[in-house]
Amino acid sequence: MTKPKVHFIGIGGIGTSALARWFLSHNYNVSGSDASPSEIISELKKQGIRVFIGHQAKNLPRGANLAIFSAAVPINNPERRQAAKLGIPAKSYAEAVGDLAKQYKTLAIAGAHGKSTTTALLSLILIKAGFNPTVIIGTKLKEFGNSNFCNGRGDYLVLEADEYSGSFLNYSPFAAIILNIDAEHLDYYKNLRVIKNVFLKFIKNIQSGGILVLNKDDKNLSGLKNKIQKISQNKNIKIIWYGITNPERSSMICYKIREILKISGEHNVSNALAVYSLAKALGIKNRDIFNAIGSYRGAWRRMEYRGELKFPIFNFQFPIKVYDDYAHHPTEIKATLAGIAQKWPKTGLICVFQPHQAKRLSLLFKAFIGAFDEANALVLLPVYQVAGRDISDKVSQNRGCCNAQTGRRKTSQIFCNNKIVAKYLSKKLAEAIQKRINSKFKIDPPGILRKQNSKLREVVYLPSPKKLKQILNNLLITHNSKLKTIIVMMGAGDIYKLTDKLVRYKA
């Protein structure tokens, strides 16, 4: 019997690659294409998936039954046009996931920040408890064979649900966790009010008689309490509020989580408490919950230890550990750096940051200025521009125009005036941060620092990563020669590729 054929356009994405693995595990003939090679594409090829580099009409296999495209693929993509010409059904990643989710009892993890860690924790708890779930997650887990997909045989699907472009509105989960709401994806949404309304629509999609777990500590979520209550009453949804600042209900559980959790940061304590709350509602025993939480050691690019620095050129007293982290929004950056400072309070910290999307950096510029206070030194790389979601060579700080009905920004009008070169935004950010450092740490005549509410002492804009080793050497000599020091390579772009050149060995 001939296998059905599915072709992915933009198969190298973290979501599309997981979905491709689902189809492969269900006996489909899977192929795909992407703009450039990557670590994920190499892994897909090893699994037997044929992947083309570059987009051409001829990539689409004869007799394809379905074409699935990532959010970054425009409508004029030659493979999308070819699918339309041949009458091959084409769906977005979110639409395709929405279809397959109907086959399962879906548990969706939503929120601006923390989705991947929370999805990982919930998945491991369900596996420990014998639920045998299928998992689609936005990172790679060692527990899944360094994959972003787990093919379970049970009734449950654990799904990381992204709010970008309303993607998660394609899902109708049995249960959901919403971790937080923040001013994110402002290249698509007009403002925070619109984002809140999209999350309310997502809540309306939860099945009648389902479960909804919400973070009481998040002011944007708790501010919607009355509206959420009304929706839940109409659909008989069980609402569970959790919070690490609510001692009456969760202090003992939080204490236990802090005691066993291997990953750093209060934000991760909160994520684990969210998972605990849903797991208990599903009838899972504390023993299984805590065993899974205690065994979790992190995920790909989530404060992932990569190895020791293979230089510096001078005799350094301590080994310098290097980590990769995916944080790219000011809220995430602050939480991650605060977690590092909490776990290693006497350790020096150098952050190398690659901004992700010129639009995000421009629209959240002021928030980025104060996001790095827990680092001792900061290196800023040029902006990583996202295909299909960013401009190619010029940006502006103009706020743009929006669709009055949907709240969606009209991409073509976002950056229309006051244009500057995209990579120059990083230099502007470096200048703004340095100005803040100078004002907060002005040296009085006796040579005493006037204020010390930030650890950040120096910021360097690096237009080319070729000089990164030299810059890190200089910073280590200047700031941290007598301290244990860690370096965190941070951003959602391709900064992780630079880490290989820095470390003595891969962790």
mmCIF file of C-alpha atoms in Angstrom, residues 308-440:
data_model
loop_
_atom_site.group_PDB
_atom_site.id
_atom_site.type_symbol
_atom_site.label_atom_id
_atom_site.label_comp_id
_atom_site.label_asym_id
_atom_site.label_seq_id
_atom_site.Cartn_x
_atom_site.Cartn_y
_atom_site.Cartn_z
ATOM 1 C CA GLU A 308 34.186 25.345 29.233
ATOM 2 C CA LEU A 309 35.692 28.309 27.427
ATOM 3 C CA LYS A 310 38.683 27.055 25.404
ATOM 4 C CA PHE A 311 40.611 30.263 25.938
ATOM 5 C CA PRO A 312 41.406 32.942 27.503
ATOM 6 C CA ILE A 313 44.902 33.806 26.460
ATOM 7 C CA PHE A 314 45.950 34.693 30.021
ATOM 8 C CA ASN A 315 46.242 32.446 33.064
ATOM 9 C CA PHE A 316 42.734 32.406 34.507
ATOM 10 C CA GLN A 317 42.273 30.973 37.990
ATOM 11 C CA PHE A 318 38.927 29.228 37.392
ATOM 12 C CA PRO A 319 37.340 27.377 34.446
ATOM 13 C CA ILE A 320 34.817 29.577 32.660
ATOM 14 C CA LYS A 321 31.511 27.836 31.967
ATOM 15 C CA VAL A 322 29.452 28.750 28.904
ATOM 16 C CA TYR A 323 25.660 28.453 28.638
ATOM 17 C CA ASP A 324 23.125 28.924 25.845
ATOM 18 C CA ASP A 325 19.761 30.524 26.524
ATOM 19 C CA TYR A 326 16.789 31.328 24.297
ATOM 20 C CA ALA A 327 15.603 34.468 26.144
ATOM 21 C CA HIS A 328 14.857 37.266 23.679
ATOM 22 C CA HIS A 329 12.161 39.409 25.348
ATOM 23 C CA PRO A 330 13.034 41.865 28.173
ATOM 24 C CA THR A 331 10.865 39.950 30.663
ATOM 25 C CA GLU A 332 12.627 36.676 29.818
ATOM 26 C CA ILE A 333 16.079 38.249 29.933
ATOM 27 C CA LYS A 334 15.504 39.738 33.382
ATOM 28 C CA ALA A 335 14.085 36.467 34.739
ATOM 29 C CA THR A 336 16.942 34.365 33.340
ATOM 30 C CA LEU A 337 19.700 36.676 34.577
ATOM 31 C CA ALA A 338 18.017 36.972 37.986
ATOM 32 C CA GLY A 339 17.899 33.182 38.178
ATOM 33 C CA ILE A 340 21.630 32.984 37.425
ATOM 34 C CA ALA A 341 22.402 35.589 40.091
ATOM 35 C CA GLN A 342 20.277 33.689 42.599
ATOM 36 C CA LYS A 343 21.948 30.351 41.888
ATOM 37 C CA TRP A 344 25.515 31.680 41.656
ATOM 38 C CA PRO A 345 25.559 34.877 43.775
ATOM 39 C CA LYS A 346 29.372 35.157 43.926
ATOM 40 C CA THR A 347 30.005 34.433 40.264
ATOM 41 C CA GLY A 348 30.794 36.988 37.586
ATOM 42 C CA LEU A 349 28.435 37.060 34.606
ATOM 43 C CA ILE A 350 29.077 38.111 31.024
ATOM 44 C CA CYS A 351 26.038 38.135 28.736
ATOM 45 C CA VAL A 352 26.427 37.996 24.955
ATOM 46 C CA PHE A 353 23.068 38.971 23.464
ATOM 47 C CA GLN A 354 21.791 38.782 19.893
ATOM 48 C CA PRO A 355 18.526 40.766 19.588
ATOM 49 C CA HIS A 356 15.800 38.847 17.759
ATOM 50 C CA GLN A 357 13.804 40.903 15.231
ATOM 51 C CA ALA A 358 14.437 44.563 14.576
ATOM 52 C CA LYS A 359 10.730 45.174 15.110
ATOM 53 C CA ARG A 360 10.772 43.704 18.608
ATOM 54 C CA LEU A 361 13.892 45.650 19.572
ATOM 55 C CA SER A 362 12.456 48.890 18.223
ATOM 56 C CA LEU A 363 9.032 48.534 19.853
ATOM 57 C CA LEU A 364 10.402 47.379 23.241
ATOM 58 C CA PHE A 365 13.555 49.505 23.157
ATOM 59 C CA LYS A 366 13.086 51.145 26.574
ATOM 60 C CA ALA A 367 12.400 47.801 28.256
ATOM 61 C CA PHE A 368 15.588 46.333 26.780
ATOM 62 C CA ILE A 369 17.680 49.140 28.275
ATOM 63 C CA GLY A 370 17.006 47.943 31.822
ATOM 64 C CA ALA A 371 16.887 44.200 31.142
ATOM 65 C CA PHE A 372 20.559 43.353 31.727
ATOM 66 C CA ASP A 373 21.199 44.747 35.220
ATOM 67 C CA GLU A 374 22.171 41.366 36.709
ATOM 68 C CA ALA A 375 25.087 40.936 34.284
ATOM 69 C CA ASN A 376 28.508 42.428 34.998
ATOM 70 C CA ALA A 377 29.240 43.011 31.323
ATOM 71 C CA LEU A 378 27.182 42.867 28.139
ATOM 72 C CA VAL A 379 28.171 42.236 24.526
ATOM 73 C CA LEU A 380 25.547 43.177 21.926
ATOM 74 C CA LEU A 381 25.588 41.558 18.486
ATOM 75 C CA PRO A 382 23.701 42.806 15.397
ATOM 76 C CA VAL A 383 19.982 42.068 15.201
ATOM 77 C CA TYR A 384 18.931 38.634 13.956
ATOM 78 C CA GLN A 385 16.234 39.266 11.361
ATOM 79 C CA VAL A 386 13.456 36.724 10.938
ATOM 80 C CA ALA A 387 12.467 35.636 7.437
ATOM 81 C CA GLY A 388 8.871 36.574 6.743
ATOM 82 C CA ARG A 389 8.522 38.577 9.964
ATOM 83 C CA ASP A 390 11.185 41.277 9.647
ATOM 84 C CA ILE A 391 12.454 43.778 7.170
ATOM 85 C CA SER A 392 15.511 42.831 5.169
ATOM 86 C CA ASP A 393 17.632 45.943 5.316
ATOM 87 C CA LYS A 394 15.905 48.954 6.895
ATOM 88 C CA VAL A 395 13.762 49.606 9.929
ATOM 89 C CA SER A 396 12.089 52.506 11.569
ATOM 90 C CA GLN A 397 10.826 53.216 15.004
ATOM 91 C CA ASN A 398 7.498 54.333 13.568
ATOM 92 C CA ARG A 399 4.610 52.588 15.339
ATOM 93 C CA GLY A 400 2.824 51.793 12.109
ATOM 94 C CA CYS A 401 -0.826 51.168 11.339
ATOM 95 C CA CYS A 402 -3.216 48.438 12.389
ATOM 96 C CA ASN A 403 -6.325 46.654 11.216
ATOM 97 C CA ALA A 404 -9.166 48.097 13.286
ATOM 98 C CA GLN A 405 -11.091 44.819 13.451
ATOM 99 C CA THR A 406 -8.353 42.286 14.232
ATOM 100 C CA GLY A 407 -5.777 44.494 15.904
ATOM 101 C CA ARG A 408 -3.171 43.033 13.571
ATOM 102 C CA ARG A 409 -0.412 45.337 12.393
ATOM 103 C CA LYS A 410 -0.180 45.924 8.661
ATOM 104 C CA THR A 411 3.348 44.648 8.156
ATOM 105 C CA SER A 412 3.975 46.755 5.076
ATOM 106 C CA GLN A 413 3.255 49.921 7.049
ATOM 107 C CA ILE A 414 5.093 49.201 10.290
ATOM 108 C CA PHE A 415 8.435 50.645 9.243
ATOM 109 C CA CYS A 416 7.664 53.393 6.777
ATOM 110 C CA ASN A 417 9.407 56.517 8.118
ATOM 111 C CA ASN A 418 12.570 57.514 10.035
ATOM 112 C CA LYS A 419 14.481 54.565 8.548
ATOM 113 C CA ILE A 420 17.790 53.304 9.927
ATOM 114 C CA VAL A 421 19.896 50.264 9.140
ATOM 115 C CA ALA A 422 18.639 47.262 11.133
ATOM 116 C CA LYS A 423 21.964 46.226 12.589
ATOM 117 C CA TYR A 424 22.437 49.797 13.808
ATOM 118 C CA LEU A 425 19.656 49.283 16.362
ATOM 119 C CA SER A 426 22.024 47.161 18.455
ATOM 120 C CA LYS A 427 24.541 49.972 18.486
ATOM 121 C CA LYS A 428 21.822 52.391 19.574
ATOM 122 C CA LEU A 429 20.841 50.011 22.370
ATOM 123 C CA ALA A 430 24.475 49.767 23.502
ATOM 124 C CA GLU A 431 24.713 53.558 23.597
ATOM 125 C CA ALA A 432 21.477 53.852 25.581
ATOM 126 C CA ILE A 433 22.577 51.226 28.109
ATOM 127 C CA GLN A 434 26.006 52.849 28.493
ATOM 128 C CA LYS A 435 24.334 56.199 29.101
ATOM 129 C CA ARG A 436 22.233 54.600 31.831
ATOM 130 C CA ILE A 437 25.332 53.032 33.385
ATOM 131 C CA ASN A 438 27.111 56.382 33.396
ATOM 132 C CA SER A 439 24.191 58.136 35.068
ATOM 133 C CA LYS A 440 23.671 55.413 37.682
#
